[in-house]
PDB file of C-alpha atoms in Angstrom:
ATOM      1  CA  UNK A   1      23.391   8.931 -26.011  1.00 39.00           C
ATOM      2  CA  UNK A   2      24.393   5.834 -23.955  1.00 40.00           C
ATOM      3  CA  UNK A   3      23.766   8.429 -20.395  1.00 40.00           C
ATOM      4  CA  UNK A   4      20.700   9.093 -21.328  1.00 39.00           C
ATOM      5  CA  UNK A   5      19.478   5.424 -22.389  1.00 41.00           C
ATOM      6  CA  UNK A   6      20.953   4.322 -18.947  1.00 42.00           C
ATOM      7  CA  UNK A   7      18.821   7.510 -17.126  1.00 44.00           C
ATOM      8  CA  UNK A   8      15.698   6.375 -19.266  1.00 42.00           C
ATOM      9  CA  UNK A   9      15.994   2.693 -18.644  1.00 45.00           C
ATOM     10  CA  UNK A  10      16.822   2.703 -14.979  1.00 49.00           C
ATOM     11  CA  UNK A  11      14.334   5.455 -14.452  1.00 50.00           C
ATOM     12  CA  UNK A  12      11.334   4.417 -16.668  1.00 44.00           C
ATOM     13  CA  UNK A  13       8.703   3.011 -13.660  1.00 44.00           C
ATOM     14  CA  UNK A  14       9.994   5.914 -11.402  1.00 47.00           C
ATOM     15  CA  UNK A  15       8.816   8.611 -14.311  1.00 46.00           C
ATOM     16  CA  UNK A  16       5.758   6.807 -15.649  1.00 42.00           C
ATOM     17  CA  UNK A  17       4.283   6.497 -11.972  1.00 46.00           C
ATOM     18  CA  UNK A  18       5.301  10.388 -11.405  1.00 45.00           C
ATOM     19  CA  UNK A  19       3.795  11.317 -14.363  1.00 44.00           C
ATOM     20  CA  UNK A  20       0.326   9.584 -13.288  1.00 44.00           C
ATOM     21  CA  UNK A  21       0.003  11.129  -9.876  1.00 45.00           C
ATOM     22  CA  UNK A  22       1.278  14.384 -11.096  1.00 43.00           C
ATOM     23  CA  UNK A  23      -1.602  14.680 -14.200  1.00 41.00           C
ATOM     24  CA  UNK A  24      -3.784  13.557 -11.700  1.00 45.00           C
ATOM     25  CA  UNK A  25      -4.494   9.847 -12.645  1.00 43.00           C
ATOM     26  CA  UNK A  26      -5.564   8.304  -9.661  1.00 46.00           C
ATOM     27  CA  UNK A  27      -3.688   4.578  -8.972  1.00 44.00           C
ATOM     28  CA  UNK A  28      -5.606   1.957  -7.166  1.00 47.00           C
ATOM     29  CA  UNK A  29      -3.511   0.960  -4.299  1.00 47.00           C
ATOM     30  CA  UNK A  30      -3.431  -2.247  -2.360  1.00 48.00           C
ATOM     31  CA  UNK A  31      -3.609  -1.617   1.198  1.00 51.00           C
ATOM     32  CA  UNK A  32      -2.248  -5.224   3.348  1.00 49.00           C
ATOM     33  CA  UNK A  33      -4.332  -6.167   5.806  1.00 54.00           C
ATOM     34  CA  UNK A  34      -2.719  -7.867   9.197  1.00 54.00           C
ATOM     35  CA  UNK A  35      -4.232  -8.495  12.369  1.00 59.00           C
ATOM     36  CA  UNK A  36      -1.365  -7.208  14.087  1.00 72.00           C
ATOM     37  CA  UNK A  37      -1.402  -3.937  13.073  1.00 77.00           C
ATOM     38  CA  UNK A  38       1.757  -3.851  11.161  1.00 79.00           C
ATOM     39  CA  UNK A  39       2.724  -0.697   9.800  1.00 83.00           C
ATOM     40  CA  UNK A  40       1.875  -1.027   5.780  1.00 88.00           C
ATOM     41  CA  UNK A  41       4.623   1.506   3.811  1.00 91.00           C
ATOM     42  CA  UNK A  42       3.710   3.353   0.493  1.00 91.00           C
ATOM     43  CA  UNK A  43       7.184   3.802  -0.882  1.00 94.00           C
ATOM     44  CA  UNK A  44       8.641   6.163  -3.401  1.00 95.00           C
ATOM     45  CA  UNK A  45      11.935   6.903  -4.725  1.00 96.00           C
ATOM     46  CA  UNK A  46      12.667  10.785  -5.169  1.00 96.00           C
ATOM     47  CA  UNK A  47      15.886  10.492  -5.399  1.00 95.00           C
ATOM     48  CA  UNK A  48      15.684  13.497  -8.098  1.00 95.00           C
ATOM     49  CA  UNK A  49      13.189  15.760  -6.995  1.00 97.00           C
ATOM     50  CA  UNK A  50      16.062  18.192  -5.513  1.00 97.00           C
ATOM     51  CA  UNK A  51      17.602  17.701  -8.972  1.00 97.00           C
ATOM     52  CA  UNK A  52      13.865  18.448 -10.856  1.00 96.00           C
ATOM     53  CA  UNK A  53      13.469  20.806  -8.780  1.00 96.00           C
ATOM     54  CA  UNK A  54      16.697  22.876  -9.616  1.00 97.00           C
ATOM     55  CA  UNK A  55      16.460  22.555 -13.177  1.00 95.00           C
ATOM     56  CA  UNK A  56      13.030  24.743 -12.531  1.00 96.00           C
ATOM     57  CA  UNK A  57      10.382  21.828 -12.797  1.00 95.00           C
ATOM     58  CA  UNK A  58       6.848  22.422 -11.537  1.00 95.00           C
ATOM     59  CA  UNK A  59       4.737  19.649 -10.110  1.00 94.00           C
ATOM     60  CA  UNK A  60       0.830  20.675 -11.132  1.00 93.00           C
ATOM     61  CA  UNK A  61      -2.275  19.106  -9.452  1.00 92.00           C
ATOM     62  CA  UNK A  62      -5.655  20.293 -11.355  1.00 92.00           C
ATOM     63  CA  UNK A  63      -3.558  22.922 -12.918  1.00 93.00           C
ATOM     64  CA  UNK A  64      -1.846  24.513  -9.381  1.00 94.00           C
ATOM     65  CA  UNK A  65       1.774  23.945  -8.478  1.00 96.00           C
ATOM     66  CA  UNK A  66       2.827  21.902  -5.749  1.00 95.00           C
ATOM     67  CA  UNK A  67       5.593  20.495  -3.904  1.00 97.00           C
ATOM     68  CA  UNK A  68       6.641  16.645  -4.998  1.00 96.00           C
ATOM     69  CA  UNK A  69       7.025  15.495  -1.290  1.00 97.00           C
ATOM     70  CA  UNK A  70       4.052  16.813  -0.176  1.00 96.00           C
ATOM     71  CA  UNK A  71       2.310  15.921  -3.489  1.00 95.00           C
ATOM     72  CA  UNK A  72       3.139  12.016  -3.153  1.00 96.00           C
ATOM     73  CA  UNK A  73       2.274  12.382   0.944  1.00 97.00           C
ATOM     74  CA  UNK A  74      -1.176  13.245  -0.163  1.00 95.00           C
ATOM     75  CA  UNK A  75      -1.492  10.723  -2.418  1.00 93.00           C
ATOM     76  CA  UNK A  76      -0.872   8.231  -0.186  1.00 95.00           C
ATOM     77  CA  UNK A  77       3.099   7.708   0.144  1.00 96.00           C
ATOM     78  CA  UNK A  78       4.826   6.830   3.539  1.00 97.00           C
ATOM     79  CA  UNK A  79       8.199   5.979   3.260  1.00 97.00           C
ATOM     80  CA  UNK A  80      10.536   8.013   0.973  1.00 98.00           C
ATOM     81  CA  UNK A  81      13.460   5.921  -0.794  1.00 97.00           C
ATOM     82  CA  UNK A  82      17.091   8.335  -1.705  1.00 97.00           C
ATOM     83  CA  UNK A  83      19.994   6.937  -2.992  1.00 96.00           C
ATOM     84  CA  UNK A  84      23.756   7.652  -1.760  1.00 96.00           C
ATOM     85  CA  UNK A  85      26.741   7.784  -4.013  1.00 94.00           C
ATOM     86  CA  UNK A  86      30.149   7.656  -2.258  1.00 95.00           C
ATOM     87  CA  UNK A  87      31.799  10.583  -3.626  1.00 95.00           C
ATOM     88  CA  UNK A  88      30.295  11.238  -7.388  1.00 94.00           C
ATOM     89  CA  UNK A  89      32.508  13.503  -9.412  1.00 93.00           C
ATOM     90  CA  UNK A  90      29.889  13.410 -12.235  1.00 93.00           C
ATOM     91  CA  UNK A  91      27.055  15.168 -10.142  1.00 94.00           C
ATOM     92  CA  UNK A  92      25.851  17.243  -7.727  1.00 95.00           C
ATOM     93  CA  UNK A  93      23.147  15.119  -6.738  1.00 96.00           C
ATOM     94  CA  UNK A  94      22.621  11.630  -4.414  1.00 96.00           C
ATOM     95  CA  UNK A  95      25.595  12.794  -2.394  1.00 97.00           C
ATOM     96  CA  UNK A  96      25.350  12.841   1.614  1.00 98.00           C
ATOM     97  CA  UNK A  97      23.900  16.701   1.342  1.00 98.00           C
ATOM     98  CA  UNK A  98      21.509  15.792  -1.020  1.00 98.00           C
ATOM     99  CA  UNK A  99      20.168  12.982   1.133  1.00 98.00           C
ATOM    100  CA  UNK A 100      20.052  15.372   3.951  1.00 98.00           C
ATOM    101  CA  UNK A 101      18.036  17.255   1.615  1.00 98.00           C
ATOM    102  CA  UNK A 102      15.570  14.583   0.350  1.00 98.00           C
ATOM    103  CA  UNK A 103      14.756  13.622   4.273  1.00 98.00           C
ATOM    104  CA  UNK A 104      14.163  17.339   5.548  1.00 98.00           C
ATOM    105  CA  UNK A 105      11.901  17.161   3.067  1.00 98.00           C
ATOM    106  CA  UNK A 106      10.610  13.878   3.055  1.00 98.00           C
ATOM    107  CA  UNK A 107      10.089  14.359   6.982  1.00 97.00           C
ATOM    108  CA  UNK A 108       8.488  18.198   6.445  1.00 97.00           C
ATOM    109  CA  UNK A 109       6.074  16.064   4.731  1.00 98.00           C
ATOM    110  CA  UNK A 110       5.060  13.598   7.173  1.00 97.00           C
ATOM    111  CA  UNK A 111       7.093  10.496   5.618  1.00 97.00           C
ATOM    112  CA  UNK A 112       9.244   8.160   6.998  1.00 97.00           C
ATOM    113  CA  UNK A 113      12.732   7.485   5.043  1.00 97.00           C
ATOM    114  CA  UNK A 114      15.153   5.056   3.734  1.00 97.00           C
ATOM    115  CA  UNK A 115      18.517   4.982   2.965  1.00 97.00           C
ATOM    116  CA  UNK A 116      19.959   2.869  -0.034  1.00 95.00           C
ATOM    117  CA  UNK A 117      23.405   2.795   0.206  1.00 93.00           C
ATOM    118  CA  UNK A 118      24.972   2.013  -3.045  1.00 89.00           C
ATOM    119  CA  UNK A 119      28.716   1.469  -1.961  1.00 89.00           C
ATOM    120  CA  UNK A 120      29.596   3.353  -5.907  1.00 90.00           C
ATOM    121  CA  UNK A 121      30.429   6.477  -7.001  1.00 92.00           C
ATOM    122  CA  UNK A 122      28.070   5.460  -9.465  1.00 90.00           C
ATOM    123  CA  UNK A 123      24.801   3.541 -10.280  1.00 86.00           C
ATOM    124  CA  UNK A 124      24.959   0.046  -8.830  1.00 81.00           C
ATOM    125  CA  UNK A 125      22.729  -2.488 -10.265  1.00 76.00           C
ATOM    126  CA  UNK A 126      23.091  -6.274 -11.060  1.00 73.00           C
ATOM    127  CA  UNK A 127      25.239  -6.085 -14.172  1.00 71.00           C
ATOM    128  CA  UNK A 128      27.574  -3.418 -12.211  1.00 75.00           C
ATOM    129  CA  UNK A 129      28.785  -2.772  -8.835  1.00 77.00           C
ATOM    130  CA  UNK A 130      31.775  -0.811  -9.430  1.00 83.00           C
ATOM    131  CA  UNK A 131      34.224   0.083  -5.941  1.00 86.00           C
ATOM    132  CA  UNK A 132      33.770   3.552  -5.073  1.00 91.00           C
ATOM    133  CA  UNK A 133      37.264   4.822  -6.474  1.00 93.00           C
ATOM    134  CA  UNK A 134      38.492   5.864  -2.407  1.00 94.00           C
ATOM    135  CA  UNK A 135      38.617   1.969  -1.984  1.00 91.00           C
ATOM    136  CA  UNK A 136      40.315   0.889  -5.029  1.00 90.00           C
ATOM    137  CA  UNK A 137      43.883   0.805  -3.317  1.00 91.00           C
ATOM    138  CA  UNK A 138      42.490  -1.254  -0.422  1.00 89.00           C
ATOM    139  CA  UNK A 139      40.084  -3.627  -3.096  1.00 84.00           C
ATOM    140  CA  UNK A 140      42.503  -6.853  -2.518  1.00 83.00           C
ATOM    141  CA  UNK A 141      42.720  -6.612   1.471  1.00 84.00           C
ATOM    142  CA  UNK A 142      39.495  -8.266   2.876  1.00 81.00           C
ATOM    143  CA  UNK A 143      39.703  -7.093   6.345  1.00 85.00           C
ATOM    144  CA  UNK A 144      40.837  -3.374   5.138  1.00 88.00           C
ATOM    145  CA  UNK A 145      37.550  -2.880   2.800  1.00 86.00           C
ATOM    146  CA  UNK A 146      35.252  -4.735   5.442  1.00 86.00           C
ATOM    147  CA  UNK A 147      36.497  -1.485   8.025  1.00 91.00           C
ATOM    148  CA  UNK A 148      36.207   1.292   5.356  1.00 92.00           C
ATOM    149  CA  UNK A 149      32.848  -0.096   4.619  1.00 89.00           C
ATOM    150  CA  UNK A 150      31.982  -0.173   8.235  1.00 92.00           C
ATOM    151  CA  UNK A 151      33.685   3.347   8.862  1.00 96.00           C
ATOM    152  CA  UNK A 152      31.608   5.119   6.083  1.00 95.00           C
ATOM    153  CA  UNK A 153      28.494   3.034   6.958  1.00 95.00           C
ATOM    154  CA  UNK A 154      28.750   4.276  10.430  1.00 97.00           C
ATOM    155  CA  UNK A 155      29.975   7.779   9.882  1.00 97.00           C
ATOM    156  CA  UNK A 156      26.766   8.469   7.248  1.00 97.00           C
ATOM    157  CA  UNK A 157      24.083   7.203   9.606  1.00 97.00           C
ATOM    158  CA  UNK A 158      25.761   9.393  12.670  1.00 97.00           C
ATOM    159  CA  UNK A 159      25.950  12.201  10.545  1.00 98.00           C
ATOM    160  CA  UNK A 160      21.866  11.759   9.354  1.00 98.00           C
ATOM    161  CA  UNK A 161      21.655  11.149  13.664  1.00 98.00           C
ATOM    162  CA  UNK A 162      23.357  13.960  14.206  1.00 98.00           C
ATOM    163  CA  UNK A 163      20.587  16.176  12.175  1.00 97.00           C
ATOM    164  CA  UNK A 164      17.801  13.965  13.493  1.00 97.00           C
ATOM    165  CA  UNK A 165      17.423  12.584  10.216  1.00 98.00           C
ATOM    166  CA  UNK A 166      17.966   8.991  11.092  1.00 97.00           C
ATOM    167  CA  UNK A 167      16.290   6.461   8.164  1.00 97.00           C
ATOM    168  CA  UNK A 168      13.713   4.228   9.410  1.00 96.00           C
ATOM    169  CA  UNK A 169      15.194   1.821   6.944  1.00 95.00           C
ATOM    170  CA  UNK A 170      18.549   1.560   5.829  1.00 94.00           C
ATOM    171  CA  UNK A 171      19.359  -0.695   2.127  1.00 90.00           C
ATOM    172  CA  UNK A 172      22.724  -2.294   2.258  1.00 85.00           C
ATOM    173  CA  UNK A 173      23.885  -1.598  -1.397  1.00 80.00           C
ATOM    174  CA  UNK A 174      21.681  -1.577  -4.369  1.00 77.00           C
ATOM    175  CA  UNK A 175      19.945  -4.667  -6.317  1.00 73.00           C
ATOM    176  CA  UNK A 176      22.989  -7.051  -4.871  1.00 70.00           C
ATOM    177  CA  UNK A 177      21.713  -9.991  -6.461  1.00 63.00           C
ATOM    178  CA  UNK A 178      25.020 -10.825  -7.121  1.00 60.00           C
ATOM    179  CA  UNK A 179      27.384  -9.107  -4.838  1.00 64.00           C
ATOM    180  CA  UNK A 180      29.149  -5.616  -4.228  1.00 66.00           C
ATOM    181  CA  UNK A 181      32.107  -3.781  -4.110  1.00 70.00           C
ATOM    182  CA  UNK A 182      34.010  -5.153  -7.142  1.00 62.00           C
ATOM    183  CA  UNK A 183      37.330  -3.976  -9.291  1.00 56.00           C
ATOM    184  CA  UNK A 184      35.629  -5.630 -12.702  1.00 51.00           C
ATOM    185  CA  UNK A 185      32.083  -4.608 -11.736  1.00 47.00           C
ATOM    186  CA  UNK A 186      30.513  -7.727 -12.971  1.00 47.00           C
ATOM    187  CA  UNK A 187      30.141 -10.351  -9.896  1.00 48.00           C
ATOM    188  CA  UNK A 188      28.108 -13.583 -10.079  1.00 50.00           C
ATOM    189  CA  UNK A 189      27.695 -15.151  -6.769  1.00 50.00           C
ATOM    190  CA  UNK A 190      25.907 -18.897  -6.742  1.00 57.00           C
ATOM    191  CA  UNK A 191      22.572 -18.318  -5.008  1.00 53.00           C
ATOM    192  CA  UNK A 192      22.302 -20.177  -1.941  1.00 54.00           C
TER     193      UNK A 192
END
């Protein structure tokens, strides 16, 4: 029961707004306006569209099936958010592959990408930003996690490189209001 609160609650905006553009509601959306021509992005997170989309679920406009990515690039998105677990033994899903996945896509459909590392196995999030379990023997030597951290960073982004899949954007850990990479999981740094 508690998994699928946690799904529901984190994933509540994410499914609403799907739901709208897939029955067909149209959203107003606020375009920015700049005299310097600054690109404006239309973001989405589809993290679980390869996940939907293995489980057999169909994405209807007006009745006739479509593809999510190039569903939400017709309605307007630009920049396509996935999420990256370390190494996840719970799921298939938000690994390195699946990323790879997401931005063939995301790119197939004209959309530019980003990257949110979450430095987890897990969901990281304000109240929680658990070590990925790899780093827990290394947790208490500073200079030791700062190099893994590096080492992964850098060996994920040359891998994405290596497959011209290079994000446009890249998220440094997820909602780190108050820190990353802890044992206890519950960090509350004094904001600056």
């Amino acid at each position: 029961k508690r998994l699928v609160r946690v799904y529901f609650m984190k994933n509540f905006w994410l499914l609403l707004i799907f739901s709208l553009v897939v029955t067909g509601v149209n959203l107003p959306i606020a375009r920015a306006q700049s005299d310097d021509n600054a690109p404006f992005y239309f973001g989405v997170d589809l993290s679980y569209v390869n996940e939907l989309d293995d489980c057999g679920a169909v994405y209807r406009v007006n009745g006739e099936a479509q593809d999510a990515f190039t569903l939400f690039a017709d309605q307007g998105a630009t920049l396509v958010r996935a999420r990256l677990w370390h190494n996840p033994d719970w799921t298939n899903y938000s690994t390195l592959d699946d990323v790879k996945r997401t931005f063939t896509r995301a790119r197939e459909a004209g959309m530019s990408t980003l990257l949110d590392f979450h430095y987890s196995d897990n969901w990281a999030d304000p109240g929680s930003q658990e070590i990925p379990a790899a780093w827990e023997d290394i947790a208490d030597d500073t200079d030791a996690l700062a190099e893994a951290l590096y080492q992964y960073t850098y060996e994920t982004l040359n891998a994405l490189y290596a497959e011209d899949l290079t994000p446009a954007f890249v998220q440094v850990g997820n909602e780190t209001n108050s820190g990353m990479l802890s044992i206890g999981g519950d960090l509350n740094w004094a904001r600056q």
